Short mmCIF file of N, CA and C in Angstrom, two decimals:
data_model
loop_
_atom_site.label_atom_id
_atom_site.label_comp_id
_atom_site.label_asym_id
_atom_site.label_seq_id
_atom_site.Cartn_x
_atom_site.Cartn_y
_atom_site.Cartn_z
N UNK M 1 -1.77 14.41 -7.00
CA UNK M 1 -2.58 13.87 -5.93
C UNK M 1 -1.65 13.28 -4.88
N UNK M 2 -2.19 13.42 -4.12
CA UNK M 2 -1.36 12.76 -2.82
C UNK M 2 -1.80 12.22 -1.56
N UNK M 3 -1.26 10.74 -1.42
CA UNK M 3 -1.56 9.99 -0.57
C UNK M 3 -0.74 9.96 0.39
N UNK M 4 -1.63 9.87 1.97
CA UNK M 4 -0.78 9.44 2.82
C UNK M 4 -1.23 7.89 3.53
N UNK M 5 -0.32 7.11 3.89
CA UNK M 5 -0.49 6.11 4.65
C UNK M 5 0.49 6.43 5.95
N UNK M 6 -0.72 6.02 6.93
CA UNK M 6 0.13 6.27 8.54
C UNK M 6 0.02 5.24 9.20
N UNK M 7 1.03 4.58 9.25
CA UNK M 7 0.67 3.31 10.07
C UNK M 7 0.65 4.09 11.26
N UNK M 8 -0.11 2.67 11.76
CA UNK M 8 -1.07 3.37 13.46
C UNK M 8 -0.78 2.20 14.47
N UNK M 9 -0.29 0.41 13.91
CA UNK M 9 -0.27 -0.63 14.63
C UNK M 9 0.06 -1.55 14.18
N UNK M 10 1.78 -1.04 14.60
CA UNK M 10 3.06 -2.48 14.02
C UNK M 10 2.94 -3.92 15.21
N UNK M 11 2.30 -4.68 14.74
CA UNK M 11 2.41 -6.17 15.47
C UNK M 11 3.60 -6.86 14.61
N UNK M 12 3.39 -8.26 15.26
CA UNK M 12 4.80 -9.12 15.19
C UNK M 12 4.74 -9.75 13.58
N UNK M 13 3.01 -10.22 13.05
CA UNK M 13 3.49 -10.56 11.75
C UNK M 13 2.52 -9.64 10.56
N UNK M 14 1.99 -8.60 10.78
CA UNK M 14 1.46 -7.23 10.40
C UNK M 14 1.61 -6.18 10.85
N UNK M 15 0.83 -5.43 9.77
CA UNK M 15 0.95 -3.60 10.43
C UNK M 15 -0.28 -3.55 9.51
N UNK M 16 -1.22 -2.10 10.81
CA UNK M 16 -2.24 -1.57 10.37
C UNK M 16 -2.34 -0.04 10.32
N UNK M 17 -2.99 0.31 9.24
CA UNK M 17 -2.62 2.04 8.91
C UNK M 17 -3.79 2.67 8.18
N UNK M 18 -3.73 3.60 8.04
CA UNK M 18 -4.91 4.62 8.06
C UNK M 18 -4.28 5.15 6.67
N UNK M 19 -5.14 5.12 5.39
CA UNK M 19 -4.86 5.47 4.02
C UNK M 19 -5.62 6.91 4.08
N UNK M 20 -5.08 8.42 3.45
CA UNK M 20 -6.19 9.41 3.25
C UNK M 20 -5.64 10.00 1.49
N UNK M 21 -6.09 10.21 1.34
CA UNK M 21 -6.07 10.94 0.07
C UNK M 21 -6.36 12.19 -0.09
N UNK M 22 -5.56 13.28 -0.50
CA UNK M 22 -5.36 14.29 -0.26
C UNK M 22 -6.08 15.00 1.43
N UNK M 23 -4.99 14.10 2.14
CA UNK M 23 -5.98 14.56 3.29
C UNK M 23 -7.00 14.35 3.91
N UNK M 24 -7.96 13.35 3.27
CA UNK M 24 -8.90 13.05 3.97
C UNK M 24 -8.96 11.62 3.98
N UNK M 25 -9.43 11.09 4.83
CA UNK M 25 -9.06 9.84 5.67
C UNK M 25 -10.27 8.57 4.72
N UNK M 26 -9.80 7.90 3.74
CA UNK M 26 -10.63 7.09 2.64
C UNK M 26 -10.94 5.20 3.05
N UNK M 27 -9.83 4.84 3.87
CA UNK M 27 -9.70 3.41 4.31
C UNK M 27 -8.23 3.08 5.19
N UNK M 28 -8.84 1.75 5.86
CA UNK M 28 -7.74 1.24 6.69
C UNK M 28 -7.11 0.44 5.83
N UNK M 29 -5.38 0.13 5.97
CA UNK M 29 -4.32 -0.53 5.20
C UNK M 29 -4.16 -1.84 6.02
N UNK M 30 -3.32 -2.77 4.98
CA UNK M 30 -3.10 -4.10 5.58
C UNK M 30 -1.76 -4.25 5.08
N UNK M 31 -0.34 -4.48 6.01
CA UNK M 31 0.54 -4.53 5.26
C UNK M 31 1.50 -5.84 6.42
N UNK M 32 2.33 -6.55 5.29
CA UNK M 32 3.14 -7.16 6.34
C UNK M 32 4.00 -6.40 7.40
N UNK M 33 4.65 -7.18 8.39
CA UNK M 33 5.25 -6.54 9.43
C UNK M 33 6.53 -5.61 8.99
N UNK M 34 5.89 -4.36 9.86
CA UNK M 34 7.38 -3.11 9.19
C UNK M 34 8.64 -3.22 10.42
N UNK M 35 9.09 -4.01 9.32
CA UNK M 35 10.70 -4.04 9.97
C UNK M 35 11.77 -2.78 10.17
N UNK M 36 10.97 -1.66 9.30
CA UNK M 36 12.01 -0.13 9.82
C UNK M 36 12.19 0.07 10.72
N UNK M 37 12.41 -0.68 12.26
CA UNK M 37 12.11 -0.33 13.24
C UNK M 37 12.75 1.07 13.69
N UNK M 38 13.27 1.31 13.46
CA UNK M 38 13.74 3.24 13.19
C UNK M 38 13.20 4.18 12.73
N UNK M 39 12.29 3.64 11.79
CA UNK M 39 11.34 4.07 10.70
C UNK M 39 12.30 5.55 10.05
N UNK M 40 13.86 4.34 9.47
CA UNK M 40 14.14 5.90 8.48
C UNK M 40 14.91 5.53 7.04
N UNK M 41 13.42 4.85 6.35
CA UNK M 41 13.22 4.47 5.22
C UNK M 41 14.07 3.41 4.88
N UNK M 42 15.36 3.02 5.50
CA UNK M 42 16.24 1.71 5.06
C UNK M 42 16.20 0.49 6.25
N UNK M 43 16.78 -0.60 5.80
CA UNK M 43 17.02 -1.64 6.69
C UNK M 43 18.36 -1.36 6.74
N UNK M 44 18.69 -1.14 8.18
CA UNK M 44 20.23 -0.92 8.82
C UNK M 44 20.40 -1.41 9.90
N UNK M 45 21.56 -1.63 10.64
CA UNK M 45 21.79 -2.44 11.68
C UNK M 45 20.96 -3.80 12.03
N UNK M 46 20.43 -4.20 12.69
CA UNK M 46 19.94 -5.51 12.84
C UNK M 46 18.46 -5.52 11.65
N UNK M 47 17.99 -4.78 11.15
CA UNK M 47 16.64 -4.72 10.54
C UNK M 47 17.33 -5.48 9.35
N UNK M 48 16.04 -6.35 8.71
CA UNK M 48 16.35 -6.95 7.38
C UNK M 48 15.18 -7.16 6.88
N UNK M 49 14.88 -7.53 5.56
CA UNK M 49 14.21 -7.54 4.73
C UNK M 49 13.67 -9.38 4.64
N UNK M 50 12.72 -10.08 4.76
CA UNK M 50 11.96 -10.93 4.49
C UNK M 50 11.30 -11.08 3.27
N UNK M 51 11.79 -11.99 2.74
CA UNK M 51 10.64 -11.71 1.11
C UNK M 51 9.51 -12.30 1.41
N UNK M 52 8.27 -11.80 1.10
CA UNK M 52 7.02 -11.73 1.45
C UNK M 52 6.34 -11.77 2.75
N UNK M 53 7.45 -11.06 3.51
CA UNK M 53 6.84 -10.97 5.16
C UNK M 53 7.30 -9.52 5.35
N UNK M 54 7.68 -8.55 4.46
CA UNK M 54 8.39 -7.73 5.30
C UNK M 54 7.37 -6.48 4.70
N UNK M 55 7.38 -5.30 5.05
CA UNK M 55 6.50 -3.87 4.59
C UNK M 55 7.60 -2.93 4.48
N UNK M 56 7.35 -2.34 2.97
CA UNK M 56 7.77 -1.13 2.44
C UNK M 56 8.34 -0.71 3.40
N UNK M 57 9.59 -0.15 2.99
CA UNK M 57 10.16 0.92 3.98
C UNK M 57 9.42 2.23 4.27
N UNK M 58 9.13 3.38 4.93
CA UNK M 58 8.85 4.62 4.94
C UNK M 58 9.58 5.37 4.08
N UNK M 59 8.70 6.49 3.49
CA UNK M 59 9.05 7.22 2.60
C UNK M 59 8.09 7.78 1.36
N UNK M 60 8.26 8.04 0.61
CA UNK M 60 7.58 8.93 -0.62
C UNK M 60 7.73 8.08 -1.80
N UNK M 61 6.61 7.56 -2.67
CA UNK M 61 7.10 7.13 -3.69
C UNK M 61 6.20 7.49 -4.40
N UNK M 62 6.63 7.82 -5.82
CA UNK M 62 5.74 7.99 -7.37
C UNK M 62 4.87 6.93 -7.46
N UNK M 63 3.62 6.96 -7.89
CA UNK M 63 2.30 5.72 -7.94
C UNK M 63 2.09 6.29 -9.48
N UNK M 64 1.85 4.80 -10.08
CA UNK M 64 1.35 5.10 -11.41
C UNK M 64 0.25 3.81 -11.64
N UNK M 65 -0.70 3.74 -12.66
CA UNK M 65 -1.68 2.92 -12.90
C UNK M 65 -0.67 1.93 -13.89
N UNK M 66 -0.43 0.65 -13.56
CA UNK M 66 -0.10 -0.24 -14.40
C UNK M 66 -0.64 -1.18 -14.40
N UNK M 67 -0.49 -2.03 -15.56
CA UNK M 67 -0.95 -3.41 -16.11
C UNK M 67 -0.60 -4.45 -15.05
N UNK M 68 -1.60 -5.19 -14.62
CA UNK M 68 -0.72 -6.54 -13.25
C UNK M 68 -1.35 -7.57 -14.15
N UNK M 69 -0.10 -8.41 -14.35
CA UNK M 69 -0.97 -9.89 -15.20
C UNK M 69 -2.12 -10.55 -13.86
N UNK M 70 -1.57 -10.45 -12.82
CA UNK M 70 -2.35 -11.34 -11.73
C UNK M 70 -3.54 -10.92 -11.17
N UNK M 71 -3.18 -8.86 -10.80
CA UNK M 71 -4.43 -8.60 -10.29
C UNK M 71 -5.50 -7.49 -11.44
N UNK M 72 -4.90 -6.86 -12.93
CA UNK M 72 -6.00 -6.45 -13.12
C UNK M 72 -7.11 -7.31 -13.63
N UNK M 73 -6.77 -8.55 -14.58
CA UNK M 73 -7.89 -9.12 -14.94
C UNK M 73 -8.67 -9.17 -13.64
N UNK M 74 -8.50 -9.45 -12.37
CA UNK M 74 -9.70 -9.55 -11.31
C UNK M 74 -10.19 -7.88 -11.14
N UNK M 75 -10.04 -6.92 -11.89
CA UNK M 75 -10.59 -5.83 -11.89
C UNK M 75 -11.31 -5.54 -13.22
N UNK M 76 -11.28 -6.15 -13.37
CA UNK M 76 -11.93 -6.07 -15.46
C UNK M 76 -10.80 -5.63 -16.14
N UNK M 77 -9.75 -5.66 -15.98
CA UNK M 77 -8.46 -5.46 -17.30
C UNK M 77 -7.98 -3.71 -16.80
N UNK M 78 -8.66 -3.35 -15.60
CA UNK M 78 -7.74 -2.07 -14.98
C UNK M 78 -6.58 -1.75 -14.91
N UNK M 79 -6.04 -1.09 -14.75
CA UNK M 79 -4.72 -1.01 -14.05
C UNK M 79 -4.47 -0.80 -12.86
N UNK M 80 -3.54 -1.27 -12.06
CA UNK M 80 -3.69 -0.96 -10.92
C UNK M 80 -2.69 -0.41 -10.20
N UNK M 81 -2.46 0.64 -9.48
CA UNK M 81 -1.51 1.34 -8.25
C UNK M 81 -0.83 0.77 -8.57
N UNK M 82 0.68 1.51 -8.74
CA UNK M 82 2.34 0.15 -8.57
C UNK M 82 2.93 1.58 -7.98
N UNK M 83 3.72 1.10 -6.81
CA UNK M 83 4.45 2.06 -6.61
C UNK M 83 5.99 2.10 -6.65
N UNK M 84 6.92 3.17 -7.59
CA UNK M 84 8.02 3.09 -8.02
C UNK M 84 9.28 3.72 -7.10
N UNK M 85 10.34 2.54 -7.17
CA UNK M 85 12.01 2.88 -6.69
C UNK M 85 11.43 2.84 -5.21
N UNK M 86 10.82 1.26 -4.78
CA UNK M 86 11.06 1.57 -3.18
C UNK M 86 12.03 0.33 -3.26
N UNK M 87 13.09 1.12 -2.20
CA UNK M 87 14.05 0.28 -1.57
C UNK M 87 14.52 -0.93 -1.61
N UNK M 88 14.84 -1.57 -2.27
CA UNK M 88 14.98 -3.45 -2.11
C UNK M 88 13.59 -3.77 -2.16
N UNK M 89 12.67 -3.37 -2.69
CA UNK M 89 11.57 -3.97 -3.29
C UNK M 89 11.66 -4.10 -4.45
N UNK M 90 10.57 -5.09 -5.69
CA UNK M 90 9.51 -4.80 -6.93
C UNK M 90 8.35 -5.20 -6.72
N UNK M 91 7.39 -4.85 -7.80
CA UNK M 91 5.84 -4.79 -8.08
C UNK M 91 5.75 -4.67 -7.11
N UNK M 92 5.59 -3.33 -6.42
CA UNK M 92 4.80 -3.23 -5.05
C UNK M 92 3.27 -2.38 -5.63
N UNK M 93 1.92 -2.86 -5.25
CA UNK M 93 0.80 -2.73 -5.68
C UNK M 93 0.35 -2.31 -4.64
N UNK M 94 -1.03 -1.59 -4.54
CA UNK M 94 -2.13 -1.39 -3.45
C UNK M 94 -3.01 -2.42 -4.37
N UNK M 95 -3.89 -3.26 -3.60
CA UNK M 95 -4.92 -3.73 -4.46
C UNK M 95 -5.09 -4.68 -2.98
N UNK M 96 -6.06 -5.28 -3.57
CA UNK M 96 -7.21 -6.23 -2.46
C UNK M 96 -7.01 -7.39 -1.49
N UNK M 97 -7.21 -7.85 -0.62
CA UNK M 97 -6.94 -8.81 0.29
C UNK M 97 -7.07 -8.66 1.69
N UNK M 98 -7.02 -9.95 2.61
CA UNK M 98 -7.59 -9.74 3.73
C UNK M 98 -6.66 -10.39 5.06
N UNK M 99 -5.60 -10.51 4.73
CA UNK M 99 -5.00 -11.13 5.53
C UNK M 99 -3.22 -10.57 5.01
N UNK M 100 -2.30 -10.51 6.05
CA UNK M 100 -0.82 -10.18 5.46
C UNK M 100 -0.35 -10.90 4.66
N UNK M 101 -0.85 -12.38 4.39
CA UNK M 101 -0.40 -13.23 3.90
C UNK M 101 -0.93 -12.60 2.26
N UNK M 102 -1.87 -11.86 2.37
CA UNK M 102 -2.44 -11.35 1.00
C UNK M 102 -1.47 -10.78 0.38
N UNK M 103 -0.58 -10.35 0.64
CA UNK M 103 0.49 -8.63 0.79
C UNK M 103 1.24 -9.02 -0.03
N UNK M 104 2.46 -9.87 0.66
CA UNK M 104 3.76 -9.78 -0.13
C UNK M 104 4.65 -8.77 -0.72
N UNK M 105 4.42 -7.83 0.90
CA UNK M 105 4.88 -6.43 0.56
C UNK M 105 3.86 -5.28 0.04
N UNK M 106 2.74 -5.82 -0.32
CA UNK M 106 2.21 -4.52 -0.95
C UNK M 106 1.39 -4.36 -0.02
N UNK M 107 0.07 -2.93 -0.52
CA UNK M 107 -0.36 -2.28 0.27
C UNK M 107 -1.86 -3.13 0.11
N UNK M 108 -2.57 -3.33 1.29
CA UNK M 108 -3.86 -3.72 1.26
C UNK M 108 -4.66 -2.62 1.14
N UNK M 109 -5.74 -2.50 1.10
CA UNK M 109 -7.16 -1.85 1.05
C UNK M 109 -8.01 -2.43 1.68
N UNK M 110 -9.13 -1.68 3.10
CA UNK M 110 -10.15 -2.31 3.44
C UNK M 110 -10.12 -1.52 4.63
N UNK M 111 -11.42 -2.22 5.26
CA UNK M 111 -11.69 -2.10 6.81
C UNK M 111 -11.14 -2.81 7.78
N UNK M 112 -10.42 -2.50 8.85
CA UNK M 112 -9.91 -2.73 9.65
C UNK M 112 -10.95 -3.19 10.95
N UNK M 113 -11.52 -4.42 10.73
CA UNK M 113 -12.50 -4.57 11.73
C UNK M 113 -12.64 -6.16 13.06
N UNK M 114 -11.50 -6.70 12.36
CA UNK M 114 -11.19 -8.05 12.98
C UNK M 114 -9.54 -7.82 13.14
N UNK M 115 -9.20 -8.50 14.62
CA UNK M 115 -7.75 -8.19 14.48
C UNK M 115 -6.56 -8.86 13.07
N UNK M 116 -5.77 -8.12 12.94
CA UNK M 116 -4.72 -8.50 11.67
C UNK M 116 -5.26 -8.85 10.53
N UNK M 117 -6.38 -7.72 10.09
CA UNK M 117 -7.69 -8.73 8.95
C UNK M 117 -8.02 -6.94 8.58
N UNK M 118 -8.38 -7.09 7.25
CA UNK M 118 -9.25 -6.12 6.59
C UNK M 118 -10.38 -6.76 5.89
N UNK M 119 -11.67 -5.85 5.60
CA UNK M 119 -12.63 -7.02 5.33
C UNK M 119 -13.07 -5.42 4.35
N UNK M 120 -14.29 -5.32 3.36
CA UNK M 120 -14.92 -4.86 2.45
C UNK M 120 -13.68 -4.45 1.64
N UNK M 121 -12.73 -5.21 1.39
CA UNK M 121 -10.93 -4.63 0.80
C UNK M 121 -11.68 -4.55 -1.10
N UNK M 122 -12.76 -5.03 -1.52
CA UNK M 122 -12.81 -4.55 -3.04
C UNK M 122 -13.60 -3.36 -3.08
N UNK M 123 -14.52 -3.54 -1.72
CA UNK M 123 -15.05 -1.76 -1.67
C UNK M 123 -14.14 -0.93 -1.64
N UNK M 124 -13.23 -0.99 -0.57
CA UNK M 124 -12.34 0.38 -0.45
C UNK M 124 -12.01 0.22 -1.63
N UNK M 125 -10.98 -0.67 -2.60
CA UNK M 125 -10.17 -0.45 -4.27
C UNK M 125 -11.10 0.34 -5.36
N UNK M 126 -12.63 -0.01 -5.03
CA UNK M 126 -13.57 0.75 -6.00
C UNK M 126 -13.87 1.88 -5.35
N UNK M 127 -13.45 2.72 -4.11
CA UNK M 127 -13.30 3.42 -4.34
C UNK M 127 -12.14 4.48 -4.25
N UNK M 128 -11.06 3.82 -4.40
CA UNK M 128 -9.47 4.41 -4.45
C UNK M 128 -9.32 4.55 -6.19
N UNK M 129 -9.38 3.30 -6.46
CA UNK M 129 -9.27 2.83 -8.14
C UNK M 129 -9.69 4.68 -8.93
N UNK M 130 -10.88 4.79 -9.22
CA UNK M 130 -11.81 6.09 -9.73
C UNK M 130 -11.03 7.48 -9.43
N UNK M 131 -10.24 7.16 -8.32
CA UNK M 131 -10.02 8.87 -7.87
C UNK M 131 -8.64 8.98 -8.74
N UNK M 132 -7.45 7.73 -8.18
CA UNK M 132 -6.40 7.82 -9.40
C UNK M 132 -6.37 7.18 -10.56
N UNK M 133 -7.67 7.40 -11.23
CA UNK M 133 -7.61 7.04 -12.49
C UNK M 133 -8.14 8.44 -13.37
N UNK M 134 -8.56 9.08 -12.27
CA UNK M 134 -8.85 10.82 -12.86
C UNK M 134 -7.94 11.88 -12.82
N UNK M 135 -6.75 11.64 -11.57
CA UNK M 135 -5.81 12.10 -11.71
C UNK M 135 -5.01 11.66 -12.49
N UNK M 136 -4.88 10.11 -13.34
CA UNK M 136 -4.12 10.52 -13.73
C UNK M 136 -4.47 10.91 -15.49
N UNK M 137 -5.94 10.88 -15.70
CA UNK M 137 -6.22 11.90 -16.98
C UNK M 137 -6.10 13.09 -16.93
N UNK M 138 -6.13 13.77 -15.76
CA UNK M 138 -5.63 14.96 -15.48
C UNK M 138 -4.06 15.52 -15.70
N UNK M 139 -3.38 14.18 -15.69
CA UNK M 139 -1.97 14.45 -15.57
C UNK M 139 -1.09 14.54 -14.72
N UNK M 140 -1.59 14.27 -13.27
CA UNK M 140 -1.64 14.87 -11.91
C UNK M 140 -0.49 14.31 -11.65
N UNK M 141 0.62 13.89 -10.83
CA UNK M 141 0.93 13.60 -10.47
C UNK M 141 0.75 12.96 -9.34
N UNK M 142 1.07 11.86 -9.03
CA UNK M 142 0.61 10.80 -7.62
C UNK M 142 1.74 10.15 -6.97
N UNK M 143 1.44 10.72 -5.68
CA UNK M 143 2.42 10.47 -4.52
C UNK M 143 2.03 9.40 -3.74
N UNK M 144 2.93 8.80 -2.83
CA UNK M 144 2.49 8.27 -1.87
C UNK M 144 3.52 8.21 -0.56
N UNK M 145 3.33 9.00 0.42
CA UNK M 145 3.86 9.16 1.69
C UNK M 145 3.44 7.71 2.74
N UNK M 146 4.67 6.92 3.39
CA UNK M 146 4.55 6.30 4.28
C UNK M 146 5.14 6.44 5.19
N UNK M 147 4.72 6.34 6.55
CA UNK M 147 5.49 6.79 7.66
C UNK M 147 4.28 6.02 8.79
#
C-alpha cells in the first residue's frame, strides 16, 4: 500500500498537507514546521533540526502498525502507524491531534478547516487506521512518500 503526503503550506511554526492513499486523496495533515527548506530529505547548510518543532524530512519510509504506550490505549489497545529509519528522528507516528503542538514530529490526521488547526483528526484515524490494518493482514507492504 502506498501513501502519499504532499505538503501544500509550509508556515513559520507548521505545515499543511494533503494525505492520499493509494492515490486517492483520504485527509488533510498537520505537521510541525518543515525545516528541509531544499526539500532534499536532510538538514544541511543552515537547516537544523528542533526537537519537537521540527517535520520529518522528505522522503519514503516503511510504516508498520505498532504498539504506542501513549497513543494506542486511546484507540482501544490498536496499534498505530510508526514510521521507520527517518533521518535524526524516533517514534514518528500518524495518529490524532489538532494543533502542531500535538505533533512532535509526527504526522497529524484531520480536516484542515481553521488556520494551523485540523479538526474531525479521530474521524480521519478511523478511517486511515482499517485500511492499514488490512494491508497489513494481507502482507502488503506500506509506504509512505513525503515531499
Amino acid at each position: 500500500m502506498k501513501l502519499e503526503l504532499k505538503r501544500i503550506a509550509r508556515k513559520e511554526t507548521y505545515t499543511i498537507g494533503r494525505l492520499f492513499v493509494e492515490g486517492r486523496y483520504l485527509c488533510d495533515t498537520l505537521e510541525d514546521k518543515d525545516r528541509d527548506q531544499n526539500r532534499n530529505g536532510c538538514f544541511d547548510g543552515a537547516e537544523t533540526k528542533i526537537y519537537a518543532q521540527t517535520a520529518i524530512p522528505n522522503g519514503t519510509y516503511r510504516v508498520t502498525l505498532e504498539h504506542s504506550p501513549k497513543f494506542s490505549p486511546r484507540y482501544g489497545g490498536r496499534k498505530v502507524p510508526y514510521l521507520h529509519d527517518v533521518p535524526h528522528f524516533e517514534g514518528i507516528l500518524i495518529h490524532t491531534g489538532n494543533m502542531a503542538d500535538d505533533s512532535a514530529g509526527c504526522i497529524l490526521v484531520g480536516t484542515n478547516s481553521a488556520t494551523g488547526r485540523v479538526s474531525g483528526s479521530l474521524t480521519a484515524f478511523n478511517k486511515l487506521l482499517p485500511m492499514l490494518e488490512q494491508a497489513t493482514a494481507r502482507k502488503e507492504e506500506i509506504t509512505i512518500t513525503v515531499h
